[in-house]
Amino acid sequence: GAGVSQSPSNKVTEKGKDVELRCDPISGHTALYWYRQSLGQGLEFLIYFQGNSAPDKSGLPSDRFSAERTGGSVSTLTIQRTQQEDSAVYLCASSFTATNEKLFFGSGTQLSVL
Amino acid sequence: GQQLNQSPQSMFIQEGEDVSMNCTSSSIFNTWLWYKQDPGEGPVLLIALYKAGELTSNGRLTAQFGITRKDSFLNISASIPSDVGIYFCAGPGSSNTGKLIFGQGTTLQVKP
């Protein structure tokens, strides 16, 4: 596609529920990244993919967080048993390759856990 | 770990004024990136810097890669209302990938 597409744009959920966030990167970009942005804060790295493999998952806050990428394209970030502290904007970005630092970001998913 | 500190945290200026913000690091970076985030959107890359001492412009924006490799500056000349947003500096972590470390951001407001 023309840009990085994320869905849903907004998600409100109850504490304890599972949520899935989707990212569709720019066509041809082999690297895909997930970041989290809490209110008034900078961006916090979560995980990145090169192709379908995830060389670096070091930013995932807990084992409730997982992500996968299939077909070298779409990625989903899953948060199980959501907690209120998971409320944030989840941003996805892609780049041509993992060694290219120029990231193109989607508009994010605003997650609110009540 | 590596950290980036941006200052000022926020700025409220009059349209037409020049703006200057900076970013400092506790360790050396080989690349500096400046992003802008509009409300409700993801960050957009403004300028990328790859060499110590490098000065790069993008329209009214000018950024410099500090000689020590531990700092960078972004200047905006003749600000306009659409310059409003959050400006982030970023640099690659030790892995030299798109796993970027971001500063906390400088929020810019412009009064028409």
Short mmCIF file of N, CA, C and O in Angstrom, two decimals, chain B residues 6-65:
data_model
loop_
_atom_site.label_atom_id
_atom_site.label_comp_id
_atom_site.label_asym_id
_atom_site.label_seq_id
_atom_site.Cartn_x
_atom_site.Cartn_y
_atom_site.Cartn_z
N GLN B 6 15.92 15.48 25.41
CA GLN B 6 15.57 16.61 24.56
C GLN B 6 15.24 17.83 25.41
O GLN B 6 14.64 17.72 26.49
N SER B 7 15.58 18.99 24.89
CA SER B 7 15.17 20.22 25.53
C SER B 7 14.94 21.30 24.48
O SER B 7 15.57 21.29 23.42
N PRO B 8 14.01 22.20 24.75
CA PRO B 8 13.13 22.19 25.91
C PRO B 8 12.03 21.13 25.77
O PRO B 8 11.87 20.56 24.69
N GLN B 9 11.29 20.90 26.84
CA GLN B 9 10.18 19.95 26.77
C GLN B 9 9.05 20.50 25.94
O GLN B 9 8.35 19.76 25.25
N SER B 10 8.82 21.82 26.05
CA SER B 10 7.76 22.45 25.28
C SER B 10 8.13 23.90 24.98
O SER B 10 8.94 24.50 25.69
N MET B 11 7.54 24.40 23.90
CA MET B 11 7.79 25.78 23.48
C MET B 11 6.49 26.37 22.97
O MET B 11 5.74 25.69 22.26
N PHE B 12 6.25 27.62 23.33
CA PHE B 12 5.07 28.34 22.84
C PHE B 12 5.59 29.62 22.23
O PHE B 12 6.11 30.49 22.94
N ILE B 13 5.49 29.72 20.91
CA ILE B 13 6.11 30.86 20.23
C ILE B 13 5.12 31.57 19.33
O ILE B 13 4.03 31.07 19.05
N GLN B 14 5.54 32.73 18.86
CA GLN B 14 4.73 33.53 17.96
C GLN B 14 5.06 33.14 16.52
O GLN B 14 6.23 32.84 16.20
N GLU B 15 4.06 33.12 15.67
CA GLU B 15 4.30 32.84 14.26
C GLU B 15 5.38 33.78 13.72
O GLU B 15 5.39 34.98 14.02
N GLY B 16 6.29 33.23 12.94
CA GLY B 16 7.36 34.03 12.35
C GLY B 16 8.67 33.94 13.11
O GLY B 16 9.72 34.27 12.58
N GLU B 17 8.59 33.49 14.36
CA GLU B 17 9.81 33.36 15.16
C GLU B 17 10.61 32.13 14.73
O GLU B 17 10.07 31.17 14.17
N ASP B 18 11.90 32.18 15.04
CA ASP B 18 12.76 31.01 14.81
C ASP B 18 12.74 30.14 16.07
O ASP B 18 12.56 30.62 17.19
N VAL B 19 12.95 28.85 15.88
CA VAL B 19 12.90 27.88 16.97
C VAL B 19 14.18 27.05 16.97
O VAL B 19 14.70 26.70 15.90
N SER B 20 14.66 26.76 18.16
CA SER B 20 15.82 25.89 18.26
C SER B 20 15.59 24.87 19.37
O SER B 20 15.15 25.22 20.46
N MET B 21 15.87 23.62 19.10
CA MET B 21 15.76 22.56 20.09
C MET B 21 16.96 21.64 19.97
O MET B 21 17.58 21.58 18.91
N ASN B 22 17.26 20.94 21.06
CA ASN B 22 18.41 20.06 20.96
C ASN B 22 18.19 18.73 21.66
O ASN B 22 17.21 18.53 22.39
N CYS B 23 19.13 17.86 21.41
CA CYS B 23 19.04 16.49 21.89
C CYS B 23 20.44 16.06 22.29
O CYS B 23 21.39 16.26 21.53
N THR B 24 20.56 15.51 23.49
CA THR B 24 21.88 15.05 23.94
C THR B 24 21.79 13.59 24.35
O THR B 24 20.75 13.09 24.77
N SER B 25 22.95 12.95 24.23
CA SER B 25 23.01 11.52 24.52
C SER B 25 24.10 11.23 25.53
O SER B 25 25.10 11.95 25.62
N SER B 26 23.92 10.15 26.27
CA SER B 26 24.94 9.72 27.21
C SER B 26 26.04 8.93 26.49
O SER B 26 27.09 8.65 27.06
N SER B 27 25.79 8.55 25.25
CA SER B 27 26.79 7.79 24.50
C SER B 27 26.80 8.25 23.04
O SER B 27 25.95 9.03 22.61
N ILE B 28 27.77 7.77 22.32
CA ILE B 28 27.94 8.19 20.93
C ILE B 28 26.88 7.55 20.03
O ILE B 28 26.56 6.38 20.17
N PHE B 29 26.36 8.35 19.11
CA PHE B 29 25.47 7.84 18.08
C PHE B 29 26.11 8.06 16.72
O PHE B 29 26.75 9.08 16.48
N ASN B 30 25.94 7.13 15.82
CA ASN B 30 26.48 7.26 14.46
C ASN B 30 25.47 7.84 13.48
O ASN B 30 25.82 8.17 12.35
N THR B 31 24.24 7.90 13.90
CA THR B 31 23.17 8.45 13.08
C THR B 31 22.23 9.21 13.99
O THR B 31 21.94 8.76 15.10
N TRP B 32 21.78 10.37 13.50
CA TRP B 32 20.75 11.12 14.24
C TRP B 32 19.57 11.34 13.29
O TRP B 32 19.76 11.65 12.12
N LEU B 33 18.39 11.16 13.85
CA LEU B 33 17.17 11.34 13.07
C LEU B 33 16.25 12.30 13.81
O LEU B 33 16.19 12.29 15.04
N TRP B 34 15.58 13.14 13.05
CA TRP B 34 14.56 14.03 13.63
C TRP B 34 13.22 13.72 13.00
O TRP B 34 13.08 13.68 11.77
N TYR B 35 12.23 13.47 13.87
CA TYR B 35 10.89 13.15 13.44
C TYR B 35 9.93 14.21 13.97
O TYR B 35 10.16 14.82 15.02
N LYS B 36 8.81 14.38 13.26
CA LYS B 36 7.74 15.25 13.74
C LYS B 36 6.45 14.42 13.81
O LYS B 36 6.14 13.65 12.89
N GLN B 37 5.71 14.61 14.90
CA GLN B 37 4.45 13.91 15.07
C GLN B 37 3.31 14.91 15.19
O GLN B 37 3.29 15.72 16.12
N ASP B 38 2.39 14.84 14.24
CA ASP B 38 1.18 15.66 14.32
C ASP B 38 0.17 14.94 15.21
O ASP B 38 0.21 13.72 15.34
N PRO B 39 -0.76 15.67 15.81
CA PRO B 39 -1.76 15.04 16.68
C PRO B 39 -2.51 13.93 15.96
O PRO B 39 -2.99 14.10 14.83
N GLY B 40 -2.59 12.76 16.60
CA GLY B 40 -3.34 11.64 16.04
C GLY B 40 -2.65 10.92 14.90
O GLY B 40 -3.26 10.04 14.26
N GLU B 41 -1.41 11.25 14.65
CA GLU B 41 -0.66 10.61 13.57
C GLU B 41 0.61 9.97 14.10
O GLU B 41 1.02 10.22 15.23
N GLY B 42 1.24 9.16 13.24
CA GLY B 42 2.53 8.63 13.60
C GLY B 42 3.63 9.61 13.25
O GLY B 42 3.41 10.54 12.47
N PRO B 43 4.83 9.44 13.81
CA PRO B 43 5.94 10.35 13.49
C PRO B 43 6.34 10.25 12.01
O PRO B 43 6.24 9.18 11.41
N VAL B 44 6.78 11.37 11.48
CA VAL B 44 7.25 11.45 10.09
C VAL B 44 8.69 11.93 10.11
O VAL B 44 9.02 12.90 10.80
N LEU B 45 9.53 11.26 9.36
CA LEU B 45 10.95 11.62 9.32
C LEU B 45 11.14 12.97 8.63
O LEU B 45 10.65 13.20 7.53
N LEU B 46 11.88 13.86 9.31
CA LEU B 46 12.18 15.18 8.76
C LEU B 46 13.58 15.20 8.15
O LEU B 46 13.76 15.63 7.01
N ILE B 47 14.54 14.80 8.96
CA ILE B 47 15.95 14.91 8.54
C ILE B 47 16.72 13.74 9.14
O ILE B 47 16.49 13.35 10.28
N ALA B 48 17.66 13.20 8.36
CA ALA B 48 18.58 12.16 8.84
C ALA B 48 20.01 12.68 8.69
O ALA B 48 20.36 13.28 7.67
N LEU B 49 20.81 12.45 9.71
CA LEU B 49 22.20 12.92 9.74
C LEU B 49 23.12 11.72 9.95
O LEU B 49 22.87 10.90 10.84
N TYR B 50 24.22 11.65 9.18
CA TYR B 50 25.05 10.46 9.21
C TYR B 50 26.52 10.72 9.54
O TYR B 50 27.29 9.77 9.72
N LYS B 51 26.90 12.01 9.60
CA LYS B 51 28.31 12.30 9.77
C LYS B 51 28.50 13.41 10.79
O LYS B 51 27.81 14.44 10.75
N ALA B 52 29.47 13.22 11.71
CA ALA B 52 29.73 14.23 12.72
C ALA B 52 30.04 15.57 12.06
O ALA B 52 30.83 15.63 11.11
N GLY B 53 29.39 16.62 12.55
CA GLY B 53 29.58 17.95 11.99
C GLY B 53 28.65 18.28 10.84
O GLY B 53 28.55 19.43 10.41
N GLU B 54 27.94 17.29 10.35
CA GLU B 54 27.06 17.48 9.20
C GLU B 54 25.94 18.46 9.51
O GLU B 54 25.36 18.42 10.59
N LEU B 55 25.67 19.33 8.56
CA LEU B 55 24.58 20.29 8.66
C LEU B 55 23.67 20.05 7.47
O LEU B 55 24.11 20.12 6.33
N THR B 56 22.41 19.74 7.73
CA THR B 56 21.48 19.39 6.64
C THR B 56 20.21 20.21 6.76
O THR B 56 19.69 20.39 7.85
N SER B 57 19.72 20.67 5.62
CA SER B 57 18.48 21.47 5.61
C SER B 57 17.38 20.75 4.85
O SER B 57 17.64 19.98 3.92
N ASN B 58 16.15 21.03 5.27
CA ASN B 58 14.96 20.54 4.59
C ASN B 58 13.96 21.68 4.65
O ASN B 58 13.21 21.81 5.63
N GLY B 59 13.96 22.53 3.63
CA GLY B 59 13.09 23.70 3.66
C GLY B 59 13.51 24.65 4.76
O GLY B 59 14.67 25.06 4.85
N ARG B 60 12.57 24.96 5.66
CA ARG B 60 12.88 25.88 6.76
C ARG B 60 13.55 25.18 7.94
O ARG B 60 13.86 25.81 8.95
N LEU B 61 13.75 23.89 7.83
CA LEU B 61 14.36 23.12 8.90
C LEU B 61 15.84 22.90 8.62
O LEU B 61 16.23 22.63 7.49
N THR B 62 16.63 23.04 9.67
CA THR B 62 18.06 22.76 9.59
C THR B 62 18.46 21.95 10.80
O THR B 62 18.07 22.28 11.93
N ALA B 63 19.20 20.88 10.58
CA ALA B 63 19.64 20.05 11.69
C ALA B 63 21.15 19.85 11.60
O ALA B 63 21.72 19.86 10.49
N GLN B 64 21.77 19.70 12.74
CA GLN B 64 23.22 19.48 12.78
C GLN B 64 23.55 18.28 13.66
O GLN B 64 22.96 18.06 14.71
N PHE B 65 24.54 17.54 13.20
CA PHE B 65 25.08 16.38 13.91
C PHE B 65 26.27 16.92 14.69
O PHE B 65 27.25 17.37 14.10
#
